Amino acid sequence: MIPLARPVLGDAEELAVLEVLRSGQLSLGPRLEAFERAFAERIGARHASAVSSGTAALHLGLRAVGVEDGDEVITSPLSFVASANVILYERARPVFADIDPVTLNLDPDAAAAAITGRTKAFLPVHIFGYPADVPALERHGLPIVEDACEALGAVHADGTPVGTRGHPAAFGFYANKQMTTGEGGMLTMGSAEHKQRVDSERNQGRAPDMGWLDHDRLGFNYRLTDVQCAIGLAQLERLEDLLAGRARVAALYREALARVDVGVPCDDTDGERRGWFVFVVQVPHGVDRDEVVRDLRSRGIESKPYLPAIHLMSFYRERYGHRPGEFPVCEDVAARSLAVPFFPEMTEGEVSRVAEALVQASGLT
Ligand SMILES: Cc1ncc(COP(=O)(O)O)c(C=O)c1O
């Protein structure tokens, strides 16, 4: 079976983990700050806080910009469910707006049309690693929290790397991501005040100079262990190769699928650069996407519907009464999309096998 994803881990990660184990300091040790500094430097962000997941990073980012009970946050319905869930963690309301049919990111005009007197912030998602149009959203002067969990390595048209515009931006390090710590996340941000608040809230609301017993605000246990930070540091060392490997596989896919009747991820335009995370194809109208997934499996190839529309998930339907037809671009894309195997060490032979299987699956030509 060709798997969907496979992390690249080697001697450097093994050694790094062993060193932490031998040091005896498994959490809140020196690797935490070292990882934060190295990550911030690597992407060019002013501050970075390492946390236990991309979801935790998003949650603390929303709190940092002041999202509260009853606020509205405008976001994309084509995303992993966590980007909407974190809004609910603060008892605010996720207000969805439709996506751009080419980039698959939040459509800035639709987002603007969704602004009300209760709008507190935008939560754009750099979906499938393609930079969202954050500059267009910035014109409204509202706080922005970026979901960059899929977008390490992406660059905006003006040359700013995703996650360095000063807004809190969340990265994720789950095992399928560009780099991994098993589970983990990082929030980058431009404000020292935000950094201070995030560092405290990830650690039960403790101020840095406080002892064990005093906590001056509500907090969480969103800490990333030193073992994970050590893996992250080793992964950062090889990040250039990991990103280049993904870009190489994406180019192979493009070539192999050039004559196949499926939609492929949009090309980089106007200086925007994708940080390759997944390779998502769209089957033509009239082809049963789920049947294609089953067919691929029978041919030894893992794939999955990616991504379902959040507003049509049963929890969101029941809670907010969402119905099909509200966000037609998102719904059309969500119904026809599937992620195919994609990882840096994928061989040319494996890419050809997937492409050929896609051709044969359910009568695609
Ligand atoms: C777009 C998006 N947002 C948020 C997340 C949540 O990240 P994590 O799984 O690290 O909590 C993910 C990762 O799966 C994601 O792809």
Short mmCIF file of C-alpha atoms and ligand atoms in Angstrom, two decimals:
data_model
loop_
_atom_site.label_atom_id
_atom_site.label_comp_id
_atom_site.label_asym_id
_atom_site.label_seq_id
_atom_site.Cartn_x
_atom_site.Cartn_y
_atom_site.Cartn_z
CA MET A 1 0.00 0.00 0.00
CA ILE A 2 1.37 3.46 -0.84
CA PRO A 3 0.53 5.50 2.27
CA LEU A 4 -0.84 9.04 2.24
CA ALA A 5 2.04 10.42 4.27
CA ARG A 6 5.38 9.29 5.67
CA PRO A 7 7.57 11.44 7.92
CA VAL A 8 11.33 11.67 7.31
CA LEU A 9 13.09 10.85 10.59
CA GLY A 10 16.67 9.73 10.98
CA ASP A 11 19.74 9.52 13.18
CA ALA A 12 19.59 13.23 14.06
CA GLU A 13 16.13 12.90 15.61
CA GLU A 14 17.10 9.67 17.43
CA LEU A 15 20.18 11.28 18.89
CA ALA A 16 18.29 14.43 19.86
CA VAL A 17 15.67 12.41 21.75
CA LEU A 18 18.32 10.34 23.51
CA GLU A 19 20.11 13.47 24.64
CA VAL A 20 16.94 14.81 26.24
CA LEU A 21 16.20 11.50 27.92
CA ARG A 22 19.73 11.37 29.31
CA SER A 23 19.53 14.99 30.48
CA GLY A 24 16.61 14.17 32.74
CA GLN A 25 14.83 17.44 31.86
CA LEU A 26 11.89 16.35 29.80
CA SER A 27 9.73 19.49 29.86
CA LEU A 28 10.23 23.24 30.35
CA GLY A 29 13.92 22.69 29.68
CA PRO A 30 16.40 24.44 27.41
CA ARG A 31 15.11 22.90 24.15
CA LEU A 32 11.85 24.85 24.38
CA GLU A 33 13.42 28.25 23.95
CA ALA A 34 16.02 26.91 21.52
CA PHE A 35 13.26 25.52 19.28
CA GLU A 36 11.25 28.74 19.45
CA ARG A 37 14.25 30.86 18.55
CA ALA A 38 15.36 28.60 15.72
CA PHE A 39 11.85 28.47 14.26
CA ALA A 40 11.31 32.23 14.49
CA GLU A 41 14.68 32.84 12.86
CA ARG A 42 14.05 30.29 10.13
CA ILE A 43 10.84 31.90 8.94
CA GLY A 44 11.67 35.49 9.90
CA ALA A 45 9.08 36.02 12.66
CA ARG A 46 9.71 38.31 15.59
CA HIS A 47 8.40 35.94 18.28
CA ALA A 48 7.40 32.28 18.47
CA SER A 49 5.81 30.17 21.20
CA ALA A 50 5.90 26.38 21.00
CA VAL A 51 2.72 24.62 22.10
CA SER A 52 1.25 21.13 22.14
CA SER A 53 -0.60 21.30 18.81
CA GLY A 54 -1.62 23.53 15.93
CA THR A 55 -5.06 23.68 17.50
CA ALA A 56 -3.60 24.96 20.79
CA ALA A 57 -1.63 27.59 18.85
CA LEU A 58 -4.82 28.79 17.11
CA HIS A 59 -6.73 28.87 20.38
CA LEU A 60 -4.11 30.97 22.16
CA GLY A 61 -3.81 33.22 19.10
CA LEU A 62 -7.53 33.98 19.23
CA ARG A 63 -7.33 34.72 22.94
CA ALA A 64 -4.32 36.97 22.36
CA VAL A 65 -6.28 39.22 19.98
CA GLY A 66 -9.16 39.38 22.46
CA VAL A 67 -11.84 37.12 20.96
CA GLU A 68 -14.55 36.60 23.59
CA ASP A 69 -17.98 35.23 24.28
CA GLY A 70 -20.48 36.46 21.67
CA ASP A 71 -17.93 37.73 19.14
CA GLU A 72 -18.01 36.69 15.50
CA VAL A 73 -14.92 35.44 13.70
CA ILE A 74 -14.97 35.19 9.91
CA THR A 75 -13.30 32.07 8.57
CA SER A 76 -13.17 29.54 5.74
CA PRO A 77 -15.50 26.54 5.58
CA LEU A 78 -12.88 24.61 3.56
CA SER A 79 -10.45 23.71 6.31
CA PHE A 80 -9.63 21.13 8.92
CA VAL A 81 -12.35 21.35 11.57
CA ALA A 82 -9.94 22.67 14.23
CA SER A 83 -9.85 26.17 12.69
CA ALA A 84 -13.58 26.58 13.38
CA ASN A 85 -13.62 24.65 16.67
CA VAL A 86 -11.12 26.99 18.32
CA ILE A 87 -13.57 29.87 17.82
CA LEU A 88 -16.15 27.88 19.77
CA TYR A 89 -13.64 27.26 22.58
CA GLU A 90 -14.09 30.96 23.39
CA ARG A 91 -17.88 30.80 22.90
CA ALA A 92 -17.53 33.05 19.87
CA ARG A 93 -19.30 32.26 16.59
CA PRO A 94 -17.56 31.03 13.45
CA VAL A 95 -19.02 32.97 10.51
CA PHE A 96 -18.15 31.21 7.29
CA ALA A 97 -17.60 32.93 3.96
CA ASP A 98 -17.10 31.19 0.63
CA ILE A 99 -13.74 30.43 -0.95
CA ASP A 100 -11.93 31.46 -4.10
CA PRO A 101 -12.35 28.68 -6.71
CA VAL A 102 -8.70 28.83 -7.77
CA THR A 103 -6.69 29.22 -4.57
CA LEU A 104 -9.38 27.53 -2.41
CA ASN A 105 -8.69 30.15 0.27
CA LEU A 106 -11.19 32.52 1.91
CA ASP A 107 -12.50 34.87 -0.80
CA PRO A 108 -11.68 38.40 0.47
CA ASP A 109 -14.86 39.87 -1.05
CA ALA A 110 -17.05 37.22 0.56
CA ALA A 111 -15.22 37.79 3.84
CA ALA A 112 -15.81 41.55 3.60
CA ALA A 113 -19.52 40.96 2.94
CA ALA A 114 -19.75 38.86 6.12
CA ILE A 115 -18.57 41.68 8.42
CA THR A 116 -21.14 42.78 11.02
CA GLY A 117 -21.04 44.93 14.14
CA ARG A 118 -20.05 41.81 16.10
CA THR A 119 -17.10 40.83 13.92
CA LYS A 120 -14.04 40.65 16.11
CA ALA A 121 -11.47 39.04 13.85
CA PHE A 122 -10.65 37.13 10.67
CA LEU A 123 -9.26 33.62 10.79
CA PRO A 124 -7.94 32.92 7.27
CA VAL A 125 -6.55 29.45 6.56
CA HIS A 126 -3.62 28.98 4.18
CA ILE A 127 -5.23 25.88 2.83
CA PHE A 128 -3.11 23.11 1.29
CA GLY A 129 -0.11 25.39 1.82
CA TYR A 130 -1.24 28.16 -0.55
CA PRO A 131 -0.95 31.67 0.96
CA ALA A 132 -4.34 33.20 1.78
CA ASP A 133 -4.96 36.80 0.75
CA VAL A 134 -4.10 38.24 4.15
CA PRO A 135 -3.10 41.63 2.65
CA ALA A 136 -6.69 42.10 1.38
CA LEU A 137 -8.10 41.28 4.83
CA GLU A 138 -5.67 43.67 6.52
CA ARG A 139 -7.43 46.60 4.82
CA HIS A 140 -10.39 46.22 7.21
CA GLY A 141 -8.26 46.98 10.25
CA LEU A 142 -9.62 44.05 12.27
CA PRO A 143 -7.40 41.58 14.15
CA ILE A 144 -6.30 38.57 12.12
CA VAL A 145 -5.25 35.15 13.37
CA GLU A 146 -3.73 33.02 10.63
CA ASP A 147 -4.10 29.26 10.34
CA ALA A 148 -0.74 28.38 8.80
CA CYS A 149 -0.86 24.78 10.02
CA GLU A 150 -0.51 23.53 6.44
CA ALA A 151 1.66 26.35 5.13
CA LEU A 152 5.21 26.17 6.42
CA GLY A 153 7.41 27.51 3.62
CA ALA A 154 4.66 29.51 1.87
CA VAL A 155 5.32 33.08 0.78
CA HIS A 156 2.97 36.01 0.05
CA ALA A 157 3.11 37.99 -3.21
CA ASP A 158 5.06 40.82 -1.54
CA GLY A 159 7.76 38.38 -0.45
CA THR A 160 6.77 38.07 3.22
CA PRO A 161 6.87 34.45 4.38
CA VAL A 162 3.53 33.22 5.75
CA GLY A 163 3.50 33.74 9.51
CA THR A 164 5.70 36.85 9.54
CA ARG A 165 3.21 39.67 8.99
CA GLY A 166 2.83 40.25 12.72
CA HIS A 167 -0.56 38.58 13.22
CA PRO A 168 -0.58 35.53 15.45
CA ALA A 169 -0.06 32.63 13.02
CA ALA A 170 -0.41 28.97 13.97
CA PHE A 171 1.78 26.19 12.57
CA GLY A 172 1.20 22.47 13.14
CA PHE A 173 3.69 19.65 13.55
CA TYR A 174 1.50 16.57 13.40
CA ALA A 175 3.21 13.62 11.71
CA ASN A 176 1.89 14.40 8.21
CA LYS A 177 3.11 18.02 8.20
CA GLN A 178 6.13 19.54 6.41
CA MET A 179 8.08 19.00 9.63
CA THR A 180 6.91 17.05 12.64
CA THR A 181 7.29 16.67 16.38
CA GLY A 182 4.69 13.86 16.48
CA GLU A 183 2.13 16.28 17.86
CA GLY A 184 2.96 19.94 18.30
CA GLY A 185 2.48 23.49 17.16
CA MET A 186 4.03 26.94 17.07
CA LEU A 187 2.44 30.37 17.26
CA THR A 188 4.44 33.13 15.58
CA MET A 189 3.59 36.76 16.28
CA GLY A 190 4.92 40.30 16.10
CA SER A 191 3.83 41.53 19.52
CA ALA A 192 5.93 40.95 22.64
CA GLU A 193 2.77 41.40 24.71
CA HIS A 194 1.06 38.60 22.81
CA LYS A 195 4.09 36.38 23.32
CA GLN A 196 4.03 36.99 27.07
CA ARG A 197 0.34 36.17 27.32
CA VAL A 198 0.64 33.04 25.16
CA ASP A 199 3.63 31.73 27.13
CA SER A 200 1.67 32.17 30.34
CA GLU A 201 -1.58 30.69 29.07
CA ARG A 202 0.09 27.58 27.65
CA ASN A 203 1.47 26.97 31.14
CA GLN A 204 -1.64 27.19 33.33
CA GLY A 205 -1.63 30.98 33.46
CA ARG A 206 1.65 31.24 35.28
CA ALA A 207 3.84 34.33 34.92
CA PRO A 208 7.49 33.53 34.14
CA ASP A 209 8.74 34.76 37.50
CA MET A 210 5.99 33.12 39.55
CA GLY A 211 6.49 30.16 41.77
CA TRP A 212 4.40 26.99 41.60
CA LEU A 213 1.48 28.26 43.54
CA ASP A 214 0.42 31.54 42.05
CA HIS A 215 -1.44 31.92 38.77
CA ASP A 216 -2.59 35.36 37.73
CA ARG A 217 -4.87 34.34 34.85
CA LEU A 218 -6.74 31.36 33.44
CA GLY A 219 -4.44 29.03 31.58
CA PHE A 220 -4.17 25.64 29.93
CA ASN A 221 -1.68 22.83 29.72
CA TYR A 222 -0.59 23.40 26.14
CA ARG A 223 3.11 22.77 26.75
CA LEU A 224 5.38 21.08 24.22
CA THR A 225 7.85 18.71 25.88
CA ASP A 226 11.61 19.00 25.48
CA VAL A 227 11.57 15.63 23.74
CA GLN A 228 9.27 17.10 21.09
CA CYS A 229 11.27 20.33 20.88
CA ALA A 230 14.43 18.29 20.30
CA ILE A 231 12.76 16.44 17.43
CA GLY A 232 11.59 19.83 16.10
CA LEU A 233 15.12 21.23 16.20
CA ALA A 234 16.42 18.24 14.25
CA GLN A 235 13.58 18.56 11.74
CA LEU A 236 14.32 22.27 11.28
CA GLU A 237 17.87 21.32 10.30
CA ARG A 238 16.51 19.30 7.42
CA LEU A 239 13.57 21.57 6.59
CA GLU A 240 15.08 22.86 3.36
CA ASP A 241 15.40 19.30 2.07
CA LEU A 242 11.94 18.34 3.30
CA LEU A 243 10.32 21.27 1.47
CA ALA A 244 12.39 20.66 -1.67
CA GLY A 245 11.39 16.98 -1.57
CA ARG A 246 7.70 17.87 -1.49
CA ALA A 247 8.10 20.38 -4.31
CA ARG A 248 9.88 17.72 -6.38
CA VAL A 249 7.04 15.22 -5.85
CA ALA A 250 4.44 17.90 -6.69
CA ALA A 251 6.23 18.59 -10.00
CA LEU A 252 6.26 14.86 -10.78
CA TYR A 253 2.52 14.68 -10.08
CA ARG A 254 1.81 17.66 -12.32
CA GLU A 255 3.66 16.02 -15.17
CA ALA A 256 2.12 12.60 -14.61
CA LEU A 257 -1.42 14.00 -14.38
CA ALA A 258 -1.12 16.45 -17.27
CA ARG A 259 -3.27 14.24 -19.49
CA VAL A 260 -5.65 13.01 -16.79
CA ASP A 261 -9.06 14.60 -16.41
CA VAL A 262 -8.61 15.76 -12.80
CA GLY A 263 -8.11 19.21 -11.28
CA VAL A 264 -4.71 19.77 -9.65
CA PRO A 265 -3.57 22.41 -7.12
CA CYS A 266 -3.25 25.89 -8.64
CA ASP A 267 0.12 27.13 -9.85
CA ASP A 268 1.96 29.82 -7.92
CA THR A 269 0.98 33.23 -9.31
CA ASP A 270 2.04 36.86 -8.84
CA GLY A 271 5.00 35.89 -6.68
CA GLU A 272 2.88 33.84 -4.25
CA ARG A 273 4.53 30.57 -3.32
CA ARG A 274 2.91 27.45 -1.97
CA GLY A 275 4.55 25.56 0.90
CA TRP A 276 3.74 22.07 -0.32
CA PHE A 277 1.80 20.03 2.23
CA VAL A 278 -0.69 17.77 0.41
CA PHE A 279 -1.45 16.97 -3.19
CA VAL A 280 -5.21 17.32 -3.58
CA VAL A 281 -6.92 16.49 -6.86
CA GLN A 282 -10.50 17.20 -7.89
CA VAL A 283 -12.39 14.61 -9.91
CA PRO A 284 -14.54 15.96 -12.74
CA HIS A 285 -18.23 16.63 -12.19
CA GLY A 286 -20.21 13.44 -12.59
CA VAL A 287 -17.48 11.17 -11.19
CA ASP A 288 -18.13 9.62 -7.77
CA ARG A 289 -15.17 10.76 -5.65
CA ASP A 290 -15.84 8.20 -2.90
CA GLU A 291 -15.86 5.43 -5.50
CA VAL A 292 -12.45 6.68 -6.73
CA VAL A 293 -11.12 6.46 -3.15
CA ARG A 294 -12.40 2.85 -2.86
CA ASP A 295 -11.02 1.94 -6.26
CA LEU A 296 -7.59 3.37 -5.40
CA ARG A 297 -7.56 1.37 -2.16
CA SER A 298 -8.24 -1.83 -4.09
CA ARG A 299 -5.18 -0.96 -6.18
CA GLY A 300 -2.98 -0.54 -3.10
CA ILE A 301 -3.10 3.25 -2.91
CA GLU A 302 -4.25 5.17 0.12
CA SER A 303 -6.26 8.36 -0.48
CA LYS A 304 -8.95 10.24 1.39
CA PRO A 305 -11.71 12.76 0.84
CA TYR A 306 -9.99 16.02 1.69
CA LEU A 307 -11.46 18.29 2.92
CA PRO A 308 -15.13 18.01 3.88
CA ALA A 309 -16.96 21.34 4.23
CA ILE A 310 -17.03 22.27 7.91
CA HIS A 311 -20.47 23.91 7.86
CA LEU A 312 -22.01 20.67 6.60
CA MET A 313 -20.54 18.51 9.36
CA SER A 314 -23.31 17.21 11.60
CA PHE A 315 -22.17 19.13 14.68
CA TYR A 316 -22.14 22.46 12.81
CA ARG A 317 -25.41 21.71 11.01
CA GLU A 318 -27.16 20.92 14.24
CA ARG A 319 -25.70 23.83 16.15
CA TYR A 320 -26.16 26.56 13.54
CA GLY A 321 -28.71 25.08 11.12
CA HIS A 322 -26.33 25.18 8.15
CA ARG A 323 -27.70 23.65 4.96
CA PRO A 324 -26.22 22.69 1.57
CA GLY A 325 -26.13 25.59 -0.88
CA GLU A 326 -24.82 28.25 1.51
CA PHE A 327 -21.24 28.22 0.20
CA PRO A 328 -21.48 26.74 -3.29
CA VAL A 329 -17.81 27.02 -4.28
CA CYS A 330 -16.63 25.32 -1.10
CA GLU A 331 -19.28 22.62 -1.34
CA ASP A 332 -18.45 21.81 -4.95
CA VAL A 333 -14.72 21.55 -4.19
CA ALA A 334 -15.30 19.55 -1.00
CA ALA A 335 -17.45 17.00 -2.84
CA ARG A 336 -14.85 16.36 -5.56
CA SER A 337 -11.52 16.53 -3.74
CA LEU A 338 -9.23 13.79 -2.57
CA ALA A 339 -5.70 13.78 -1.21
CA VAL A 340 -3.34 11.27 -2.79
CA PRO A 341 -0.06 9.92 -1.35
CA PHE A 342 2.42 12.75 -0.91
CA PHE A 343 5.68 12.74 1.04
CA PRO A 344 9.22 13.97 0.40
CA GLU A 345 10.80 10.58 -0.30
CA MET A 346 8.13 9.42 -2.75
CA THR A 347 9.76 7.88 -5.80
CA GLU A 348 9.01 8.64 -9.44
CA GLY A 349 7.73 5.07 -9.74
CA GLU A 350 5.27 5.56 -6.89
CA VAL A 351 3.98 8.81 -8.40
CA SER A 352 3.45 7.05 -11.77
CA ARG A 353 1.60 4.22 -10.04
CA VAL A 354 -0.77 6.68 -8.36
CA ALA A 355 -1.31 8.60 -11.59
CA GLU A 356 -2.02 5.43 -13.56
CA ALA A 357 -4.37 4.16 -10.89
CA LEU A 358 -6.21 7.49 -10.96
CA VAL A 359 -6.66 7.12 -14.72
CA GLN A 360 -8.11 3.66 -14.31
CA ALA A 361 -10.12 4.39 -11.20
CA SER A 362 -13.80 4.76 -11.96
CA GLY A 363 -13.28 5.43 -15.64
CA LEU A 364 -11.22 8.61 -15.53
CA THR A 365 -9.40 9.21 -18.79
C1 LIG B 1 -5.74 23.72 8.41
C2 LIG B 1 -5.45 23.09 9.73
N1 LIG B 1 -5.77 23.75 10.85
C3 LIG B 1 -5.53 23.24 12.07
C4 LIG B 1 -4.93 22.02 12.22
C5 LIG B 1 -4.75 21.49 13.61
O1 LIG B 1 -3.45 21.11 13.90
P1 LIG B 1 -3.18 20.01 15.03
O2 LIG B 1 -3.64 18.71 14.47
O3 LIG B 1 -1.69 20.08 15.21
O4 LIG B 1 -3.92 20.41 16.24
C6 LIG B 1 -4.55 21.29 11.08
C7 LIG B 1 -3.85 20.01 11.18
O5 LIG B 1 -4.21 18.96 11.09
C8 LIG B 1 -4.84 21.83 9.80
O6 LIG B 1 -4.55 21.15 8.69
#
